CSV table of C-alpha atoms in Angstrom, one decimal:
chain,number,residue,atom,x,y,z
A,254,UNK,CA,0.0,0.0,0.0
A,255,UNK,CA,2.5,2.6,0.6
A,256,UNK,CA,2.4,5.9,-0.9
A,257,UNK,CA,0.8,6.5,-4.1
A,258,UNK,CA,2.0,7.6,-7.2
A,259,UNK,CA,2.4,11.1,-7.5
A,260,UNK,CA,4.7,13.3,-5.9
A,261,UNK,CA,7.1,12.2,-8.2
A,262,UNK,CA,10.5,13.1,-8.4
A,263,UNK,CA,13.3,11.4,-9.8
A,264,UNK,CA,16.2,9.6,-8.9
A,265,UNK,CA,19.5,10.1,-10.7
A,266,UNK,CA,22.7,9.9,-11.9
A,267,UNK,CA,25.6,8.0,-10.6
A,268,UNK,CA,29.1,7.8,-11.4
A,269,UNK,CA,31.0,5.1,-13.2
A,270,UNK,CA,33.5,4.4,-10.4
A,271,UNK,CA,36.4,2.1,-10.9
A,272,UNK,CA,38.6,3.3,-8.0
A,273,UNK,CA,38.6,6.0,-5.4
A,274,UNK,CA,41.1,8.2,-7.1
A,275,UNK,CA,39.1,8.5,-10.2
A,276,UNK,CA,36.0,9.6,-8.1
A,277,UNK,CA,37.9,12.3,-6.5
A,278,UNK,CA,39.6,13.9,-9.5
A,279,UNK,CA,37.7,13.1,-12.7
A,280,UNK,CA,35.8,16.2,-13.6
A,281,UNK,CA,33.6,14.4,-16.2
A,282,UNK,CA,32.3,11.9,-13.6
A,283,UNK,CA,28.8,12.1,-12.2
A,284,UNK,CA,28.6,12.0,-8.5
A,285,UNK,CA,26.3,10.2,-6.1
A,286,UNK,CA,22.5,9.9,-6.4
A,287,UNK,CA,20.9,10.7,-3.1
A,288,UNK,CA,17.2,9.7,-3.2
A,289,UNK,CA,14.6,10.8,-0.7
A,290,UNK,CA,10.9,10.3,-0.7
A,291,UNK,CA,8.1,7.8,-0.6
A,292,UNK,CA,7.1,4.5,-2.3
A,293,UNK,CA,7.5,5.9,-5.8
A,294,UNK,CA,11.3,5.7,-5.3
A,295,UNK,CA,11.7,3.3,-2.4
A,296,UNK,CA,14.2,0.6,-3.6
A,297,UNK,CA,13.8,-1.6,-0.5
A,298,UNK,CA,14.2,0.3,2.7
A,299,UNK,CA,10.8,-0.9,3.9
A,300,UNK,CA,12.0,-4.5,3.5
A,301,UNK,CA,13.9,-3.9,6.7
A,302,UNK,CA,11.1,-2.3,8.7
A,303,UNK,CA,8.2,-3.9,10.6
A,304,UNK,CA,5.6,-2.1,8.5
A,305,UNK,CA,2.3,-2.7,6.8
A,306,UNK,CA,3.7,-1.0,3.7
A,307,UNK,CA,5.8,-3.5,1.8
A,308,UNK,CA,6.4,-4.5,-1.8
A,309,UNK,CA,8.9,-7.4,-1.4
A,310,UNK,CA,6.1,-9.8,-2.3
A,311,UNK,CA,5.2,-11.3,-5.7
A,312,UNK,CA,4.3,-10.3,-8.3
A,313,UNK,CA,6.0,-7.0,-7.6
A,314,UNK,CA,9.2,-6.8,-9.6
A,315,UNK,CA,8.0,-9.4,-12.1
A,316,UNK,CA,9.7,-7.4,-14.9
A,317,UNK,CA,12.7,-6.2,-13.0
A,318,UNK,CA,15.6,-7.8,-14.9
A,319,UNK,CA,18.3,-7.0,-12.3
A,320,UNK,CA,16.6,-9.4,-9.8
A,321,UNK,CA,15.5,-12.0,-12.4
A,322,UNK,CA,11.9,-11.0,-11.8
A,323,UNK,CA,12.0,-11.4,-8.0
A,324,UNK,CA,10.5,-8.6,-5.8
A,325,UNK,CA,13.1,-6.2,-4.4
A,326,UNK,CA,10.8,-3.8,-2.5
A,327,UNK,CA,10.1,-1.6,-5.4
A,328,UNK,CA,6.4,-0.7,-5.7
A,329,UNK,CA,6.0,-1.5,-9.4
A,330,UNK,CA,6.5,-4.4,-11.9
A,331,UNK,CA,9.9,-3.3,-13.0
A,332,UNK,CA,12.1,-0.2,-12.8
A,333,UNK,CA,11.3,3.0,-11.0
A,334,UNK,CA,11.7,6.3,-12.8
A,335,UNK,CA,14.9,6.8,-10.9
A,336,UNK,CA,16.3,3.4,-12.1
A,337,UNK,CA,15.5,4.4,-15.7
A,338,UNK,CA,17.0,7.8,-15.5
A,339,UNK,CA,20.1,6.4,-13.8
A,340,UNK,CA,20.6,3.9,-16.6
A,341,UNK,CA,20.1,6.6,-19.3
A,342,UNK,CA,22.8,8.7,-17.7
A,343,UNK,CA,25.3,5.9,-17.4
A,344,UNK,CA,24.7,4.7,-13.8
A,345,UNK,CA,26.5,1.4,-13.4
A,346,UNK,CA,24.6,0.4,-10.3
A,347,UNK,CA,21.4,1.4,-8.6
A,348,UNK,CA,21.7,3.4,-5.4
A,349,UNK,CA,21.3,0.9,-2.6
A,350,UNK,CA,18.7,1.4,0.3
A,351,UNK,CA,20.2,3.0,3.3
A,352,UNK,CA,19.0,0.1,5.5
A,353,UNK,CA,20.6,-2.6,3.2
A,354,UNK,CA,23.4,-4.5,4.8
A,355,UNK,CA,25.2,-4.3,1.4
A,356,UNK,CA,25.6,-0.5,1.7
A,357,UNK,CA,29.3,-0.4,2.7
A,358,UNK,CA,32.5,1.0,1.5
A,359,UNK,CA,32.7,2.0,-2.2
A,360,UNK,CA,29.0,1.3,-2.7
A,361,UNK,CA,28.3,4.6,-1.0
A,362,UNK,CA,29.9,6.5,-3.9
A,363,UNK,CA,27.1,5.5,-6.2
A,364,UNK,CA,24.7,7.2,-3.8
A,365,UNK,CA,22.1,6.1,-1.3
A,366,UNK,CA,18.4,5.6,-1.4
A,367,UNK,CA,16.6,6.8,1.8
A,368,UNK,CA,13.0,6.6,0.4
A,369,UNK,CA,10.3,4.8,2.3
A,370,UNK,CA,6.8,3.6,1.4
A,371,UNK,CA,4.4,5.6,3.5
A,372,UNK,CA,6.8,8.4,4.2
A,373,UNK,CA,5.9,12.1,4.1
A,374,UNK,CA,7.0,15.6,4.9
A,375,UNK,CA,5.2,15.6,8.2
A,376,UNK,CA,6.1,13.1,10.9
A,377,UNK,CA,2.5,12.1,11.5
A,378,UNK,CA,2.0,11.1,7.9
A,379,UNK,CA,1.8,7.3,7.2
A,380,UNK,CA,1.2,6.3,10.8
A,381,UNK,CA,-1.5,4.0,9.5
A,382,UNK,CA,1.4,1.8,8.3
A,383,UNK,CA,2.9,1.6,11.8
A,384,UNK,CA,6.5,2.1,10.6
A,385,UNK,CA,8.0,4.2,7.8
A,386,UNK,CA,10.8,6.6,7.4
A,387,UNK,CA,9.5,10.2,7.2
A,388,UNK,CA,11.6,13.0,5.6
A,389,UNK,CA,13.1,14.1,8.9
A,390,UNK,CA,14.4,10.6,9.6
A,391,UNK,CA,15.7,10.2,6.1
A,392,UNK,CA,17.7,13.4,6.5
A,393,UNK,CA,19.0,12.1,9.8
A,394,UNK,CA,20.2,9.0,7.9
A,395,UNK,CA,21.9,11.2,5.3
A,396,UNK,CA,23.8,13.0,8.1
A,397,UNK,CA,25.4,9.5,8.9
A,398,UNK,CA,26.2,9.1,5.2
A,399,UNK,CA,27.8,12.5,5.0
A,400,UNK,CA,30.2,11.6,7.8
A,401,UNK,CA,31.1,8.4,6.0
A,402,UNK,CA,32.0,10.3,2.8
A,403,UNK,CA,34.5,12.4,4.8
A,404,UNK,CA,36.1,9.1,5.9
A,405,UNK,CA,36.1,7.7,2.4
A,406,UNK,CA,37.4,10.7,0.4
A,407,UNK,CA,38.7,13.1,3.0
A,408,UNK,CA,36.8,16.2,4.1
A,409,UNK,CA,37.8,18.5,1.2
A,410,UNK,CA,37.2,16.1,-1.6
A,411,UNK,CA,34.0,14.8,0.0
A,412,UNK,CA,32.6,18.3,0.1
A,413,UNK,CA,33.5,18.9,-3.5
A,414,UNK,CA,32.1,15.6,-4.6
A,415,UNK,CA,28.8,16.2,-2.9
A,416,UNK,CA,28.4,19.9,-3.8
A,417,UNK,CA,29.5,19.7,-7.5
A,418,UNK,CA,28.9,16.2,-8.7
A,419,UNK,CA,25.9,14.8,-6.8
A,420,UNK,CA,22.2,15.0,-7.2
A,421,UNK,CA,19.6,15.1,-4.4
A,422,UNK,CA,16.2,13.9,-5.7
A,423,UNK,CA,13.1,14.3,-3.6
A,424,UNK,CA,9.7,12.6,-4.2
A,425,UNK,CA,7.5,13.5,-1.3
A,426,UNK,CA,4.1,15.1,-0.4
A,427,UNK,CA,1.4,12.9,-1.8
A,428,UNK,CA,1.2,10.8,1.4
A,429,UNK,CA,0.7,14.0,3.5
A,430,UNK,CA,-2.6,14.3,1.8
A,431,UNK,CA,-3.7,10.8,1.1
A,432,UNK,CA,-2.4,9.1,4.2
A,433,UNK,CA,-2.8,12.0,6.6
A,434,UNK,CA,-5.1,15.0,5.8
A,435,UNK,CA,-7.6,13.0,3.7
A,436,UNK,CA,-7.4,9.7,5.5
A,437,UNK,CA,-10.9,8.4,6.3
A,438,UNK,CA,-11.8,8.5,10.0
A,439,UNK,CA,-8.3,9.0,11.4
A,440,UNK,CA,-8.0,12.5,9.9
A,441,UNK,CA,-11.4,13.9,10.7
A,442,UNK,CA,-10.2,15.7,13.8
A,443,UNK,CA,-7.3,17.3,11.9
A,444,UNK,CA,-9.5,18.5,9.2
A,445,UNK,CA,-11.9,20.1,11.7
A,446,UNK,CA,-9.1,21.9,13.5
A,447,UNK,CA,-6.9,22.8,10.5
A,448,UNK,CA,-8.0,24.3,7.2
A,449,UNK,CA,-6.4,23.2,3.9
A,450,UNK,CA,-4.4,26.5,3.9
A,451,UNK,CA,-3.1,25.8,7.4
A,452,UNK,CA,-2.2,22.2,6.6
A,453,UNK,CA,-0.3,23.2,3.5
A,454,UNK,CA,1.4,26.0,5.4
A,455,UNK,CA,2.6,23.4,7.9
A,456,UNK,CA,3.8,21.1,5.1
A,457,UNK,CA,5.8,23.8,3.4
A,458,UNK,CA,7.3,25.2,6.6
A,459,UNK,CA,8.6,21.7,7.4
A,460,UNK,CA,9.8,21.1,3.9
A,461,UNK,CA,11.7,24.4,3.8
A,462,UNK,CA,13.5,23.4,7.0
A,463,UNK,CA,14.3,20.0,5.6
A,464,UNK,CA,15.7,21.3,2.3
A,465,UNK,CA,17.8,23.9,4.2
A,466,UNK,CA,19.1,21.2,6.5
A,467,UNK,CA,20.4,19.3,3.4
A,468,UNK,CA,21.9,22.5,2.0
A,469,UNK,CA,23.9,22.9,5.3
A,470,UNK,CA,25.3,19.4,4.7
A,471,UNK,CA,26.6,20.5,1.3
A,472,UNK,CA,23.7,19.5,-1.0
A,473,UNK,CA,23.5,21.9,-4.0
A,474,UNK,CA,21.8,20.2,-6.9
A,475,UNK,CA,18.1,19.4,-6.1
A,476,UNK,CA,15.3,18.0,-8.1
A,477,UNK,CA,11.9,18.1,-6.5
A,478,UNK,CA,8.6,16.8,-8.0
A,479,UNK,CA,5.3,18.5,-7.2
A,480,UNK,CA,2.3,16.4,-6.2
A,481,UNK,CA,0.5,14.7,-9.1
A,482,UNK,CA,-3.2,14.3,-9.7
A,483,UNK,CA,-3.8,12.1,-6.7
A,484,UNK,CA,-7.5,12.2,-7.1
A,485,UNK,CA,-7.1,10.1,-10.3
A,486,UNK,CA,-5.4,7.0,-9.0
A,487,UNK,CA,-7.3,3.7,-9.1
A,488,UNK,CA,-7.6,3.7,-5.3
A,489,UNK,CA,-9.3,7.1,-5.2
A,490,UNK,CA,-11.6,6.2,-8.1
A,491,UNK,CA,-12.6,3.0,-6.6
A,492,UNK,CA,-13.3,4.0,-3.0
A,493,UNK,CA,-15.3,7.1,-4.3
A,494,UNK,CA,-17.2,4.9,-6.9
A,495,UNK,CA,-16.3,7.2,-9.8
A,496,UNK,CA,-16.6,6.6,-13.5
A,497,UNK,CA,-13.6,5.9,-15.6
A,498,UNK,CA,-13.1,9.5,-16.7
A,499,UNK,CA,-13.7,11.1,-13.3
A,500,UNK,CA,-11.3,12.1,-10.6
A,501,UNK,CA,-11.7,13.1,-6.9
A,502,UNK,CA,-12.0,16.9,-7.0
A,503,UNK,CA,-10.9,17.7,-3.4
A,504,UNK,CA,-7.7,15.6,-3.6
A,505,UNK,CA,-6.7,17.3,-6.9
A,506,UNK,CA,-7.6,20.7,-5.6
A,507,UNK,CA,-5.3,20.3,-2.6
A,508,UNK,CA,-2.5,19.1,-4.9
A,509,UNK,CA,-2.9,22.1,-7.1
A,510,UNK,CA,-2.9,24.4,-4.2
A,511,UNK,CA,0.2,22.9,-2.7
A,512,UNK,CA,2.0,22.9,-6.0
A,513,UNK,CA,1.6,26.6,-6.5
A,514,UNK,CA,3.0,27.3,-3.1
A,515,UNK,CA,5.9,24.8,-3.7
A,516,UNK,CA,6.9,26.6,-6.8
A,517,UNK,CA,7.1,29.9,-4.8
A,518,UNK,CA,9.1,28.1,-2.1
A,519,UNK,CA,11.7,26.8,-4.5
A,520,UNK,CA,12.1,30.2,-6.2
A,521,UNK,CA,12.7,31.6,-2.7
A,522,UNK,CA,15.3,29.0,-1.9
A,523,UNK,CA,17.0,29.6,-5.3
A,524,UNK,CA,17.3,33.3,-4.4
A,525,UNK,CA,18.4,32.8,-0.8
A,526,UNK,CA,20.7,29.8,-0.7
A,527,UNK,CA,23.9,30.7,-2.6
A,528,UNK,CA,25.2,28.1,-5.1
A,529,UNK,CA,22.1,26.0,-4.9
A,530,UNK,CA,19.9,24.9,-7.8
A,531,UNK,CA,16.4,23.8,-7.1
A,532,UNK,CA,14.7,22.1,-10.1
A,533,UNK,CA,10.9,21.7,-10.1
A,534,UNK,CA,9.4,18.8,-12.0
A,535,UNK,CA,5.8,19.4,-13.0
A,536,UNK,CA,4.5,16.0,-12.2
A,537,UNK,CA,0.9,17.1,-12.0
A,538,UNK,CA,0.6,18.2,-15.6
A,539,UNK,CA,2.8,15.4,-16.9
A,540,UNK,CA,0.9,12.6,-15.2
A,541,UNK,CA,-2.5,14.1,-15.9
A,542,UNK,CA,-1.7,14.2,-19.6
A,543,UNK,CA,-0.7,10.5,-19.4
A,544,UNK,CA,-3.9,9.6,-17.7
A,545,UNK,CA,-6.1,11.7,-19.9
A,546,UNK,CA,-4.5,10.8,-23.2
A,547,UNK,CA,-3.5,7.3,-22.3
A,548,UNK,CA,-4.4,5.9,-25.7
A,549,UNK,CA,-2.1,8.3,-27.5
A,550,UNK,CA,0.8,6.7,-25.5
A,551,UNK,CA,-0.2,3.2,-26.4
A,552,UNK,CA,-2.1,2.2,-23.2
A,553,UNK,CA,-5.6,0.6,-23.1
A,554,UNK,CA,-6.5,2.0,-19.6
A,555,UNK,CA,-5.4,4.6,-17.1
A,556,UNK,CA,-8.1,3.7,-14.6
A,557,UNK,CA,-7.7,0.1,-13.7
A,558,UNK,CA,-4.7,-1.3,-11.8
A,559,UNK,CA,-2.9,-4.2,-13.5
A,560,UNK,CA,-2.3,-5.8,-10.1
A,561,UNK,CA,-4.9,-5.5,-7.3
A,562,UNK,CA,-8.4,-6.4,-6.2
A,563,UNK,CA,-11.6,-4.7,-5.3
A,564,UNK,CA,-14.1,-2.6,-7.2
A,565,UNK,CA,-14.3,-1.7,-10.8
A,566,UNK,CA,-10.7,-0.6,-11.0
A,567,UNK,CA,-9.0,-3.2,-8.8
A,568,UNK,CA,-8.2,-0.3,-6.6
A,569,UNK,CA,-8.8,-1.3,-3.0
A,570,UNK,CA,-6.4,-4.2,-2.1
A,571,UNK,CA,-2.7,-3.7,-2.8
A,572,UNK,CA,-0.8,-5.9,-5.2
A,573,UNK,CA,0.1,-9.3,-3.8
A,574,UNK,CA,0.2,-13.1,-4.5
A,575,UNK,CA,-3.6,-13.4,-4.4
A,576,UNK,CA,-4.2,-10.3,-6.6
A,577,UNK,CA,-5.7,-10.4,-10.1
A,578,UNK,CA,-3.0,-9.7,-12.7
A,579,UNK,CA,-3.6,-8.2,-16.1
A,580,UNK,CA,-2.4,-10.0,-19.2
A,581,UNK,CA,-0.4,-7.2,-20.7
A,582,UNK,CA,1.4,-5.0,-18.2
A,583,UNK,CA,2.7,-2.7,-20.9
A,584,UNK,CA,-0.9,-1.5,-21.6
A,585,UNK,CA,-1.7,-0.3,-18.1
A,586,UNK,CA,-0.7,3.2,-16.8
A,587,UNK,CA,-1.0,1.9,-13.2
A,588,UNK,CA,0.7,-1.2,-11.9
A,589,UNK,CA,-1.3,-1.2,-8.6
A,590,UNK,CA,-3.9,1.0,-6.9
A,591,UNK,CA,-1.3,3.7,-6.3
A,592,UNK,CA,1.8,3.3,-8.5
A,593,UNK,CA,2.7,3.6,-12.2
A,594,UNK,CA,3.8,0.6,-14.3
A,595,UNK,CA,7.3,0.4,-15.7
A,596,UNK,CA,5.8,1.3,-19.1
A,597,UNK,CA,4.5,4.6,-17.6
A,598,UNK,CA,7.7,5.2,-15.8
A,599,UNK,CA,9.6,5.0,-19.1
A,600,UNK,CA,7.5,7.7,-20.6
A,601,UNK,CA,7.8,10.0,-17.5
A,602,UNK,CA,11.6,9.4,-17.2
A,603,UNK,CA,12.1,10.4,-20.9
A,604,UNK,CA,10.2,13.7,-20.3
A,605,UNK,CA,12.2,14.5,-17.2
A,606,UNK,CA,15.5,13.8,-19.0
A,607,UNK,CA,14.9,15.9,-22.1
A,608,UNK,CA,11.7,18.0,-21.4
A,609,UNK,CA,11.2,21.7,-21.8
A,610,UNK,CA,10.4,24.2,-19.1
A,611,UNK,CA,6.7,23.3,-19.2
A,612,UNK,CA,7.7,20.0,-17.7
A,613,UNK,CA,10.9,20.7,-15.7
A,614,UNK,CA,12.4,24.0,-14.8
A,615,UNK,CA,14.8,25.8,-14.8
A,616,UNK,CA,16.7,22.9,-16.4
A,617,UNK,CA,16.0,19.3,-17.3
A,618,UNK,CA,17.9,16.4,-15.9
A,619,UNK,CA,20.6,16.2,-18.5
A,620,UNK,CA,21.3,19.9,-18.1
A,621,UNK,CA,21.3,19.6,-14.3
A,622,UNK,CA,23.9,16.9,-14.4
A,623,UNK,CA,26.2,19.2,-16.4
A,624,UNK,CA,25.9,22.4,-14.2
């Protein structure tokens, strides 16, 4: 179950490392990919938590070639957007989950994945899953990694490597609405006591502090996705008994409201944090186009989950061994009630890599790499 699609944001580049010296001095090398966020980019951290939000069960990962089709903890049938982008930019290895026992030594130089299914900007978000890594905890974990880089490369070279060569990708925010403010029953008290404006104020105040905290630990290149059309995912359509071409208005309205304020926040941070570049990925418009014009992209449905159970759109019960499974996974925009299929991820990743300023601004991912 985890977090749903949408907040998107991307994962990235990683360097082709053959030995420490090359990492420290090769100006053409890409640096580490540091990935923060929710289930859209979780590569397996939740495998190591006692949580209700897990994807290390079949048939998740059925098309993930690196594992031979075995589940890895990714909430999709194959690669995440981050995996695809990394491959396109020459990444030799995927960034390992922070909680993985294999994350030692040179593996750190490819970057680290801190993302967690169910995680959000606010610490209360995702409590329905019992355990998850919220954004504050993910940054706590990065502070550990930051010290490890000093030991690996020396303080001066580590700072240069992180500031100039590394990318910080952040995919967060959708859960704060879907698994916090809009959560049936549990959130009624919060909605009575706090207006949408007040809740979004709280989110952005926390997010500003979190991004500034990363900046103080030498992060300089950021890519941040806004919240997508969360009212259009199979889960929302199913529980609200909507027709195929309908979406939940309140959820999308909250996303649009948040996105406008996020754009202003990132512009402010670009002005006020010297040397930093905050890139905004317009996930909302990009994914809404994919959902609305799915047939143009070669899909047969953008409403029904390929893997799931319950209701007209298989949108209630998360993907698992007893789920119904579609025959052609490449024809579904959504893999499960919340997350895109690998086929959808491929389309989104391409737009993020090479898109114009209507999709990603002020630069796209190839351009951000070369700054």
